[in-house]
Short mmCIF file of C-alpha atoms in Angstrom, two decimals:
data_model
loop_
_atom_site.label_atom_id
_atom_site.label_comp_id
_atom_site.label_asym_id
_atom_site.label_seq_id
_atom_site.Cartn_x
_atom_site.Cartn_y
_atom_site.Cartn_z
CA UNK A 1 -23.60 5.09 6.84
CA UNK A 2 -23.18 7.60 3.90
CA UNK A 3 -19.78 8.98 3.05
CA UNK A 4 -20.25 12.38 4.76
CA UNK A 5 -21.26 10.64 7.82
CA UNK A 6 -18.38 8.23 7.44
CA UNK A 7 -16.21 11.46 6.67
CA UNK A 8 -14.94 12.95 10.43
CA UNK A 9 -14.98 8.91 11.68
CA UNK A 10 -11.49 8.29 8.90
CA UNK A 11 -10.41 12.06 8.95
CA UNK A 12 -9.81 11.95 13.04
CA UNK A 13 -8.31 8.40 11.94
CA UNK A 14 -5.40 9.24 10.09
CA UNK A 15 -4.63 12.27 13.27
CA UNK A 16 -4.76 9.30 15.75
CA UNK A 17 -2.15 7.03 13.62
CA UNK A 18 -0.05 10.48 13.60
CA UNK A 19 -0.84 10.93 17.61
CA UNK A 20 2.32 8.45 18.39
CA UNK A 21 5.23 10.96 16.66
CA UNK A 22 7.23 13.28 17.88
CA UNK A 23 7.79 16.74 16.38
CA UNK A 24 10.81 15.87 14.29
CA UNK A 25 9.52 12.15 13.12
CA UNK A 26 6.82 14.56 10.84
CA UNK A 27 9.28 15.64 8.52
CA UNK A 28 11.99 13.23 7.37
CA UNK A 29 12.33 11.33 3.69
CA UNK A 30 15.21 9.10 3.37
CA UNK A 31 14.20 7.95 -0.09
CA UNK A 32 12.34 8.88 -2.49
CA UNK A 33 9.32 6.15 -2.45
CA UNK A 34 8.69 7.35 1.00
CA UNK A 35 6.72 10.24 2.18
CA UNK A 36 6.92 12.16 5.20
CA UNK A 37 3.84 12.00 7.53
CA UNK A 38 3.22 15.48 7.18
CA UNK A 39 3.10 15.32 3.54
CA UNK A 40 0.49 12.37 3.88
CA UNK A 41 -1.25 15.03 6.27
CA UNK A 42 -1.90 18.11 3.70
CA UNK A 43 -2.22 15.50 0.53
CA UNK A 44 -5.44 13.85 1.93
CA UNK A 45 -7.05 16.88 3.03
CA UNK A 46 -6.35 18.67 -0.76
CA UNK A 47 -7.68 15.60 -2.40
CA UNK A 48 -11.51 16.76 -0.49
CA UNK A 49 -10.51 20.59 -1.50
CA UNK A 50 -9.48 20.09 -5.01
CA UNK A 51 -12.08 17.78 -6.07
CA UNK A 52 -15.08 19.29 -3.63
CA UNK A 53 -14.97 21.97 -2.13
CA UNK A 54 -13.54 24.69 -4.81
CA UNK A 55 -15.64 22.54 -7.60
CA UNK A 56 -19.02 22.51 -5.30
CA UNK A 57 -18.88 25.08 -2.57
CA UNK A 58 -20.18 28.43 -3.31
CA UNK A 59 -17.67 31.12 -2.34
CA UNK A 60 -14.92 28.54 -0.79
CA UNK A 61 -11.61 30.36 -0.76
CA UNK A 62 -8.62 27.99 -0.77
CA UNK A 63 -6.52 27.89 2.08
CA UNK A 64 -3.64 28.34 0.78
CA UNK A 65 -2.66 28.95 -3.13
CA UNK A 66 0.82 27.38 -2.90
CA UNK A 67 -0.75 24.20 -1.12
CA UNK A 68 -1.91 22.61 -4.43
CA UNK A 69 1.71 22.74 -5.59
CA UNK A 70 3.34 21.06 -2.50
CA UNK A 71 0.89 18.44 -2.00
CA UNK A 72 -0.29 17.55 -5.58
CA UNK A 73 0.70 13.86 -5.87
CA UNK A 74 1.04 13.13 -9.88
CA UNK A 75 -2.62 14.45 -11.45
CA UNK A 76 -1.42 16.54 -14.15
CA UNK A 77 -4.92 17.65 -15.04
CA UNK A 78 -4.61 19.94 -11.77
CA UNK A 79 -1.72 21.27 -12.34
CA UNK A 80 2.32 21.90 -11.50
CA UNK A 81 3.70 19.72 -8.58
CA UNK A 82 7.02 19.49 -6.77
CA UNK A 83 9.21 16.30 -7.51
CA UNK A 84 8.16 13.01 -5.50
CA UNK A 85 11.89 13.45 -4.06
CA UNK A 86 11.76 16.72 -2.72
CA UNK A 87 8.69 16.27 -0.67
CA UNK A 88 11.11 15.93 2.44
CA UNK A 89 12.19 19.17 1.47
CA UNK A 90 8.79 21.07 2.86
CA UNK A 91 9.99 22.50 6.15
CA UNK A 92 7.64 24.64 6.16
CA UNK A 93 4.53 25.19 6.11
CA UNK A 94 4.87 24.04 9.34
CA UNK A 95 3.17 20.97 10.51
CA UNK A 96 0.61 23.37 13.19
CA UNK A 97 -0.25 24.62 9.97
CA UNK A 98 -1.08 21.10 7.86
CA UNK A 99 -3.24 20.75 11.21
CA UNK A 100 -4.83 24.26 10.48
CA UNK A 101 -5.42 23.47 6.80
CA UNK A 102 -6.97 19.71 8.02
CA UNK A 103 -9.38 21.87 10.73
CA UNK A 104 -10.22 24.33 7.52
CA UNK A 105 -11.31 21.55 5.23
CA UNK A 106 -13.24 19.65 7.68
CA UNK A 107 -15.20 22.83 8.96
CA UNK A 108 -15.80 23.20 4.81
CA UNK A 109 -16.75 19.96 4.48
CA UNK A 110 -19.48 20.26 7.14
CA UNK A 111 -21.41 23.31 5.31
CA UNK A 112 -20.84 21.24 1.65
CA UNK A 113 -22.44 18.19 3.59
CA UNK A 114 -25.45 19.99 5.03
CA UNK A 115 -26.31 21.43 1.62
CA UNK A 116 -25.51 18.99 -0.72
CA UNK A 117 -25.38 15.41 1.27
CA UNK A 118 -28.39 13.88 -1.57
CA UNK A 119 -26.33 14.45 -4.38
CA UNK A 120 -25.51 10.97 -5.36
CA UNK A 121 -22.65 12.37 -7.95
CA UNK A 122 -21.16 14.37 -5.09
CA UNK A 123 -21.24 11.81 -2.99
CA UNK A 124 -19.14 9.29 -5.01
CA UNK A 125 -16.66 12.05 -4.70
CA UNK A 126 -16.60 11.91 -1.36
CA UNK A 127 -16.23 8.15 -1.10
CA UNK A 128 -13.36 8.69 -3.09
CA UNK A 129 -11.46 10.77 -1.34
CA UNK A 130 -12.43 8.67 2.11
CA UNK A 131 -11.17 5.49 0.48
CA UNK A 132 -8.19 7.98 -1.63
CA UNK A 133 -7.24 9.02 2.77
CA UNK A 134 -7.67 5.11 3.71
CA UNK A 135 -5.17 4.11 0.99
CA UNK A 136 -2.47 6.77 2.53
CA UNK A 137 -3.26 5.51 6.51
CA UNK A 138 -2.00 2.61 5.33
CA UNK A 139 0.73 4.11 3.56
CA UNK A 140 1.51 6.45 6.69
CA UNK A 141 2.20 3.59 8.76
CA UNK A 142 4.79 1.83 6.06
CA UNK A 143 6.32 5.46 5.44
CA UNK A 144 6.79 6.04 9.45
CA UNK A 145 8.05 2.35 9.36
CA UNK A 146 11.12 3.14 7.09
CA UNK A 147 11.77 6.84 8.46
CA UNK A 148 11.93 4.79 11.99
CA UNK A 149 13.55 1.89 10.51
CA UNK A 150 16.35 3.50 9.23
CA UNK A 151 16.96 5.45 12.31
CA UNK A 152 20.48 3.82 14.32
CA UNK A 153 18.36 3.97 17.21
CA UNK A 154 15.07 1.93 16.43
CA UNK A 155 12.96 3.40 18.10
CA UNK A 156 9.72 2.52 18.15
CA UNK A 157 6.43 3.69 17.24
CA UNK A 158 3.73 2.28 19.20
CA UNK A 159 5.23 -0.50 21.22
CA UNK A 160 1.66 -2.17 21.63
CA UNK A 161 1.82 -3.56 17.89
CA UNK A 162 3.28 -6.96 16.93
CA UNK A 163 2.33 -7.38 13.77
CA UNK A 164 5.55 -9.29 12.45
CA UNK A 165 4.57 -11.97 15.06
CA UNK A 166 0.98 -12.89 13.56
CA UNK A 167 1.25 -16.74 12.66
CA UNK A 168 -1.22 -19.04 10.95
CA UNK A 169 -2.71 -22.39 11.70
CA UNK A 170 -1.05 -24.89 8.96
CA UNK A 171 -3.11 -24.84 6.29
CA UNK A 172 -1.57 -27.57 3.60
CA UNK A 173 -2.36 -27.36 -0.05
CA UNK A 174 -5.59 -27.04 -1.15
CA UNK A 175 -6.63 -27.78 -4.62
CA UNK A 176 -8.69 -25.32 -6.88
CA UNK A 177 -10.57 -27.10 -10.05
CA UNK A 178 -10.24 -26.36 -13.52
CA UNK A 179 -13.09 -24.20 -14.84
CA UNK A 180 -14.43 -20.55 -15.64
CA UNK A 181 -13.91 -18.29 -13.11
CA UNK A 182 -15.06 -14.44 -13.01
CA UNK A 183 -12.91 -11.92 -12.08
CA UNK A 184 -13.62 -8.25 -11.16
CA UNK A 185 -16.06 -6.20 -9.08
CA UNK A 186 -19.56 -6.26 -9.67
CA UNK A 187 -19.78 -2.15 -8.78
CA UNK A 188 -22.43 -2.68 -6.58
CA UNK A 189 -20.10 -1.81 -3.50
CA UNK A 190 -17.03 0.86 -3.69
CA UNK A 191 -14.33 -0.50 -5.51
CA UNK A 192 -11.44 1.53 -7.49
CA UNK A 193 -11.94 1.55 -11.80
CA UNK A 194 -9.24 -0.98 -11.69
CA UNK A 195 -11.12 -3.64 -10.82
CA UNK A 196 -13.94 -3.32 -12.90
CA UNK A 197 -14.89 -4.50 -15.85
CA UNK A 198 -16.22 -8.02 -14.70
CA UNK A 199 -15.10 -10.77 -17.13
CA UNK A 200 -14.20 -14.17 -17.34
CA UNK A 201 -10.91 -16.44 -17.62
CA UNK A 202 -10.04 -20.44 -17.80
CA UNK A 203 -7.94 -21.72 -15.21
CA UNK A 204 -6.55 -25.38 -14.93
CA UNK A 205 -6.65 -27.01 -12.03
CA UNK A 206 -3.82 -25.83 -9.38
CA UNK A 207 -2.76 -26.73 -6.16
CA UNK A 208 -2.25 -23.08 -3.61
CA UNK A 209 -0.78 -23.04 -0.23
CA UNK A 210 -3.24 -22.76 2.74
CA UNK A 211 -0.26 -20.90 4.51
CA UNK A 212 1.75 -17.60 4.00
CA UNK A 213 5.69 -18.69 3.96
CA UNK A 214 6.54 -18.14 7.38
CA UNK A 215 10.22 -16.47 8.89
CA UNK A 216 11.75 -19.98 9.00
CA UNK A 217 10.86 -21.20 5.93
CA UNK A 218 12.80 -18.57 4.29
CA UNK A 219 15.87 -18.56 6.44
CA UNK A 220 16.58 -22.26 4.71
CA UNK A 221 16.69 -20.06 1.52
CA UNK A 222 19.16 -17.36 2.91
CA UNK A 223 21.25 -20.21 4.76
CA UNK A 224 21.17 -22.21 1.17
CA UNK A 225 22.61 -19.42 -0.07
CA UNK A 226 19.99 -18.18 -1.69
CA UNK A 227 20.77 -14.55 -2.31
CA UNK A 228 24.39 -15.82 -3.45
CA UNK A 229 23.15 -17.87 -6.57
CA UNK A 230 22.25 -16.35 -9.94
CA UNK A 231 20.06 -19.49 -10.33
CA UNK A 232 16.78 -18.45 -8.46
CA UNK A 233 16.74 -15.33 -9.44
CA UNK A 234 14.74 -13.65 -12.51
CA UNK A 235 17.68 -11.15 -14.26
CA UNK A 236 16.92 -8.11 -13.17
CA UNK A 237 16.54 -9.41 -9.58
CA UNK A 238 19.63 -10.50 -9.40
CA UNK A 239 20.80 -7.35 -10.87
CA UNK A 240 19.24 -5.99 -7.84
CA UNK A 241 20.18 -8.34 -5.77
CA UNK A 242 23.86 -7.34 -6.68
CA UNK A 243 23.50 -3.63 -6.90
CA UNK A 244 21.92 -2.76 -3.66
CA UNK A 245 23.96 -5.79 -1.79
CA UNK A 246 20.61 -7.32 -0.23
CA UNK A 247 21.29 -10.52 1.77
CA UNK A 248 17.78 -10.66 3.62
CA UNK A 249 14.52 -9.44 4.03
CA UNK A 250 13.60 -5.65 4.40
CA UNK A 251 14.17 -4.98 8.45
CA UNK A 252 16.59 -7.77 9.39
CA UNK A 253 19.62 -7.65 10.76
CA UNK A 254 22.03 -10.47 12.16
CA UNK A 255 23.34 -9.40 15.15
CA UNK A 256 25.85 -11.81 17.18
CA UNK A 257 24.52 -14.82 15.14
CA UNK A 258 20.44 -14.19 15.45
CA UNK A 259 18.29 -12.19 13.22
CA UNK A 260 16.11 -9.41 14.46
CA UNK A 261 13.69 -7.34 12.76
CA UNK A 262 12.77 -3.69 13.12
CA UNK A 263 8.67 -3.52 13.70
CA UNK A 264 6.85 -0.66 14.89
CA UNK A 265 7.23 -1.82 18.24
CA UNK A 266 11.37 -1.54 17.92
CA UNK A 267 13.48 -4.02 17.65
CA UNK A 268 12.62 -7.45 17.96
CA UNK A 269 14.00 -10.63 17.40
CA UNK A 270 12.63 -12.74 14.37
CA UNK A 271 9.66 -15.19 15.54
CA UNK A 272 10.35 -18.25 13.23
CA UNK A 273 7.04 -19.33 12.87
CA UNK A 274 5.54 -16.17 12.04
CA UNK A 275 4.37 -15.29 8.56
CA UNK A 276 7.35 -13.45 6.17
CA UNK A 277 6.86 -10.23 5.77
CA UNK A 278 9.03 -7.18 3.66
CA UNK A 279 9.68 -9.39 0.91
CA UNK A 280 10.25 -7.53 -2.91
CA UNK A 281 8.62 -9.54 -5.91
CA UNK A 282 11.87 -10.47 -6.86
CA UNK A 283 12.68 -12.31 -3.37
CA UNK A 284 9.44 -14.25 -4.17
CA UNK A 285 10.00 -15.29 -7.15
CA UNK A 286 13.53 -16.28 -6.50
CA UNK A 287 12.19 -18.48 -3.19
CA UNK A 288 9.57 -19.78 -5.24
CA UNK A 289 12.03 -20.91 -8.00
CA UNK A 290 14.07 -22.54 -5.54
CA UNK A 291 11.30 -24.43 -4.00
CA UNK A 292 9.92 -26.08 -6.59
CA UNK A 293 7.28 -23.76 -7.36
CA UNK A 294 5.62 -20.71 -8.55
CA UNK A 295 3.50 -17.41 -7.67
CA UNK A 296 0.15 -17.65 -8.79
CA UNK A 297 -1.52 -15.36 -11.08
CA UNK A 298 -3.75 -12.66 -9.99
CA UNK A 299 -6.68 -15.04 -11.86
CA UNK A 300 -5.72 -18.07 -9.74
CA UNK A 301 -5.49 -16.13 -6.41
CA UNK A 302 -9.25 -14.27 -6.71
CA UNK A 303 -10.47 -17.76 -7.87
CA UNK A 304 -9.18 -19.56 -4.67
CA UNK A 305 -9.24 -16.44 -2.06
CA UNK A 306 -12.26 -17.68 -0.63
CA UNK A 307 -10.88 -20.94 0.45
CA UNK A 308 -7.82 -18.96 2.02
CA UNK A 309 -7.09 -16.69 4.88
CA UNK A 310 -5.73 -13.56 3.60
CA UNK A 311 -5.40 -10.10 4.88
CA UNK A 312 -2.33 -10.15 7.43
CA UNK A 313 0.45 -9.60 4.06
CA UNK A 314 0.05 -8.55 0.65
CA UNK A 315 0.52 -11.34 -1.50
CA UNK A 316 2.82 -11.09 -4.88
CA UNK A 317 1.36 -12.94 -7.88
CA UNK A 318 3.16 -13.05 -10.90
CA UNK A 319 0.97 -11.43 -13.18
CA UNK A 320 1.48 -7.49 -14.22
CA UNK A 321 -0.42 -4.40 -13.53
CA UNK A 322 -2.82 -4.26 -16.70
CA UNK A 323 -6.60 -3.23 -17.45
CA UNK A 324 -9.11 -5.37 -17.69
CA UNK A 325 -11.02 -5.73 -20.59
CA UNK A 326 -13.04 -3.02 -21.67
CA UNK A 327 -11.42 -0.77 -18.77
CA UNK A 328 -11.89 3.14 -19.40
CA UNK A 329 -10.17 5.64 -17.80
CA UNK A 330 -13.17 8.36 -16.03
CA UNK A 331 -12.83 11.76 -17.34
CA UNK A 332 -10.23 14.47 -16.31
CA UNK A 333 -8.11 14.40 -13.27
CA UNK A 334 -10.01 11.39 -11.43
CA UNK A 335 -8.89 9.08 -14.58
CA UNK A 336 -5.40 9.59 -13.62
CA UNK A 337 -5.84 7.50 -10.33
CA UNK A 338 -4.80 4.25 -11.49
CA UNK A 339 -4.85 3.79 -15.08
CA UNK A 340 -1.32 5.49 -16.21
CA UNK A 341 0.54 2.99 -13.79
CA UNK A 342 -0.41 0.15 -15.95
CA UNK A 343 3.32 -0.28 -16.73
CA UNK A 344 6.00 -2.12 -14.98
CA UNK A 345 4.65 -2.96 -12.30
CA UNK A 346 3.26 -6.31 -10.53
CA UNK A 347 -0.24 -7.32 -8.81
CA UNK A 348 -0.27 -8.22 -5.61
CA UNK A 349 -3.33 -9.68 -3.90
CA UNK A 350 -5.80 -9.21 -0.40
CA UNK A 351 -4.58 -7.27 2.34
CA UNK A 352 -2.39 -6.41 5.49
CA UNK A 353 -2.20 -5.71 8.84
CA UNK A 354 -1.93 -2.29 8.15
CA UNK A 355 -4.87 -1.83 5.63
CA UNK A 356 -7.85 -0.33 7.72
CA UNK A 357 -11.10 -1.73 8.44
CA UNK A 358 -13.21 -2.66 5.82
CA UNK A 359 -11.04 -1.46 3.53
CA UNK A 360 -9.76 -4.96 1.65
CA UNK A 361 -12.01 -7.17 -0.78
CA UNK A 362 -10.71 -10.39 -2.71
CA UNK A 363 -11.17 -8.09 -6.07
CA UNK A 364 -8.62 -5.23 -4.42
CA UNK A 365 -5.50 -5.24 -6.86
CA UNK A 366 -2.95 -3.10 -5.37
CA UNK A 367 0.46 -3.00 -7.55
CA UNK A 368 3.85 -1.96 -6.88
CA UNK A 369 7.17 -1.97 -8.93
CA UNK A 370 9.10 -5.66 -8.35
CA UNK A 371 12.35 -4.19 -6.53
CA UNK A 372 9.40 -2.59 -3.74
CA UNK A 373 9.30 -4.25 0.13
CA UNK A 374 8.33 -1.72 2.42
CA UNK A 375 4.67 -2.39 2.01
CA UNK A 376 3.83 -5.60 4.55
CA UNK A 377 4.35 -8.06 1.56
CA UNK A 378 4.57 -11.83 1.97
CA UNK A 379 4.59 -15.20 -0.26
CA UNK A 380 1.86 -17.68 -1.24
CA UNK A 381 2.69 -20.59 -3.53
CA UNK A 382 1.57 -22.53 -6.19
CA UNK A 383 2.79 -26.45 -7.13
CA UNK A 384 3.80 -26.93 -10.41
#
């Protein structure tokens, strides 16, 4: 299927994850890593008029000329941008209007397919911007997660999902051989510049968990006191750890002696045996520390991923966001989309329940800052 026919199939996507909100759930941003849905809304549709349509459509007027400032993420190349932390701010336009914008683009997007669908350059535009929209459905759901997280009342979502209750067959350790593995994305299937630039590394031998920790593996940690000793804990996550008073995973609260979580189903009580979820690099690496053990690298987890099964959590490794050799930032705006955040910031691994369809390969490196948990993160881990 070629991106413009893949096009209306993951546009009409992201309006059926938004079908399940009220009026008043489109607008909220308790903090500043989170965006409201409507904002996801009217920054996926500029990405296709931006890039495509006022670059390769004769005679396309822009919907709106204040639209590229308000929805802009971070490319610079474009242009001025409101502050990440003000996006909540955007009462208006109204969100009938983000759907009137989304109806523009896509009746734009029609003509610029029927006159310029063989254009292979074009084309891996498009693809872009599908897999650019993917990237925030996935995003969309975490975001409504907090805004719905944080309300007093817990509602839920879409009471159908269960996610935090997935649980895995046990697994044990299985051991990966010392040799030369290669790591990257060959290019001949879509895959973001960050993973390319196919090379290869030397591993020793290492022994990886079959298994995702699971709920009550970790409450030993938090009933050992876990988030009370400086020992586990790398110095700037206890820092953390002491700053924001965290005593548990992202979404749990004790109430009368039990822990619950919030999922988008509402509130639910925690299912022991299900795989951890919510968990911040530093959490990880603390747990890990007081088990005996380690994260693995980014290396170690593409050279055993095909011995595991991944996808239900993000997976921390303990390796840091940087470019592979011989990486290159593309030319003008598109270079900005992943290269500058090679700073401060840790790789995490496969893929989770919330990442769509065919959108997660064993080369995907997603990457977040270490204090981060409201992505569906969880925690694999290596003997020492």
């Amino acid at each position: 299927m070629s991106p413009f026919e893949q096009y209306p199939i993951i546009r009409a996507h992201t309006e059926y994850l938004c079908s399940f909100l009220q009026a008043e759930d489109y607008v909220p941003q308790p903090v500043p890593f989170v965006s409201p849905p409507k904002w996801h809304l009217a920054h996926s549709t500029w990405f296709f008029e931006e890039f495509l349509l006022k670059k390769h459509l004769e005679g396309y007027i822009e919907f709106d000329a204040d639209f590229g400032y308000l929805f802009n993420s971070y490319y610079n190349t474009v242009g001025k941008r409101i502050l990440r932390a003000q996006r909540g701010n955007i009462t208006r336009p109204s969100t009938e209007k983000i759907y009137d914008y989304r109806r523009h683009v896509d009746r734009h997007m029609e003509i610029l397919a029927r006159t310029k669908n063989t254009d292979p350059e074009l084309q891996g535009t498009v693809l872009l911007g599908l897999n650019h929209e993917q990237q925030h459905q996935e995003l969309l759901l975490t975001d409504i997660k907090y805004i719905l997280g944080h309300n007093p009342l817990f509602p839920a979502y879409n009471e159908t999902l269960n996610w935090e209750a997935a649980q895995e067959e046990n697994a044990g350790f299985i051991t990966v051989p010392e040799g030369i593995y290669t790591i990257g994305d060959d290019g001949n299937g879509f895959s973001f510049d960050n993973e390319h630039g196919v090379h290869k590394v030397l591993l020793d031998a290492f022994e990886i968990s079959g298994n995702l920790v699971t709920n009550a593996e970790y409450m030993e940690f938090i009933e050992a006191g876990g988030y009370s000793n400086f020992r586990y804990w790398l110095d700037e996550g206890w820092s953390w750890v002491l700053g924001n008073d965290i005593h548990a995973p992202m979404y749990w609260h004790n109430i009368d002696g039990k822990w619950y979580q919030y999922t988008l189903g509402g509130l639910q009580q925690v299912h022991s045996a299900a795989m951890l979820t919510h968990i911040s690099f530093y959490e990880a690496a603390a747990y890990a520390e007081w088990k005996g053990m380690r994260l693995p690298t980014e290396f170690e987890w593409e050279a055993a991923s095909r011995q595991l099964n991944w996808g239900n959590r993000w997976e921390w490794t303990h390796s840091a966001y940087l470019p592979y050799p011989r990486f290159r930032k593309p030319e003008g705006a598109i270079g900005e989309y992943n290269g500058k955040f090679m700073i401060n910031q840790m790789v995490l691994r496969g893929a989770s329940c919330a990442t769509p369809a065919g959108h997660s390969r064993n080369t995907y490196r997603n990457f977040f800052h270490p204090d981060e948990r409201w992505q569906f993160t969880g925690i694999r881990l290596v003997k020492l």
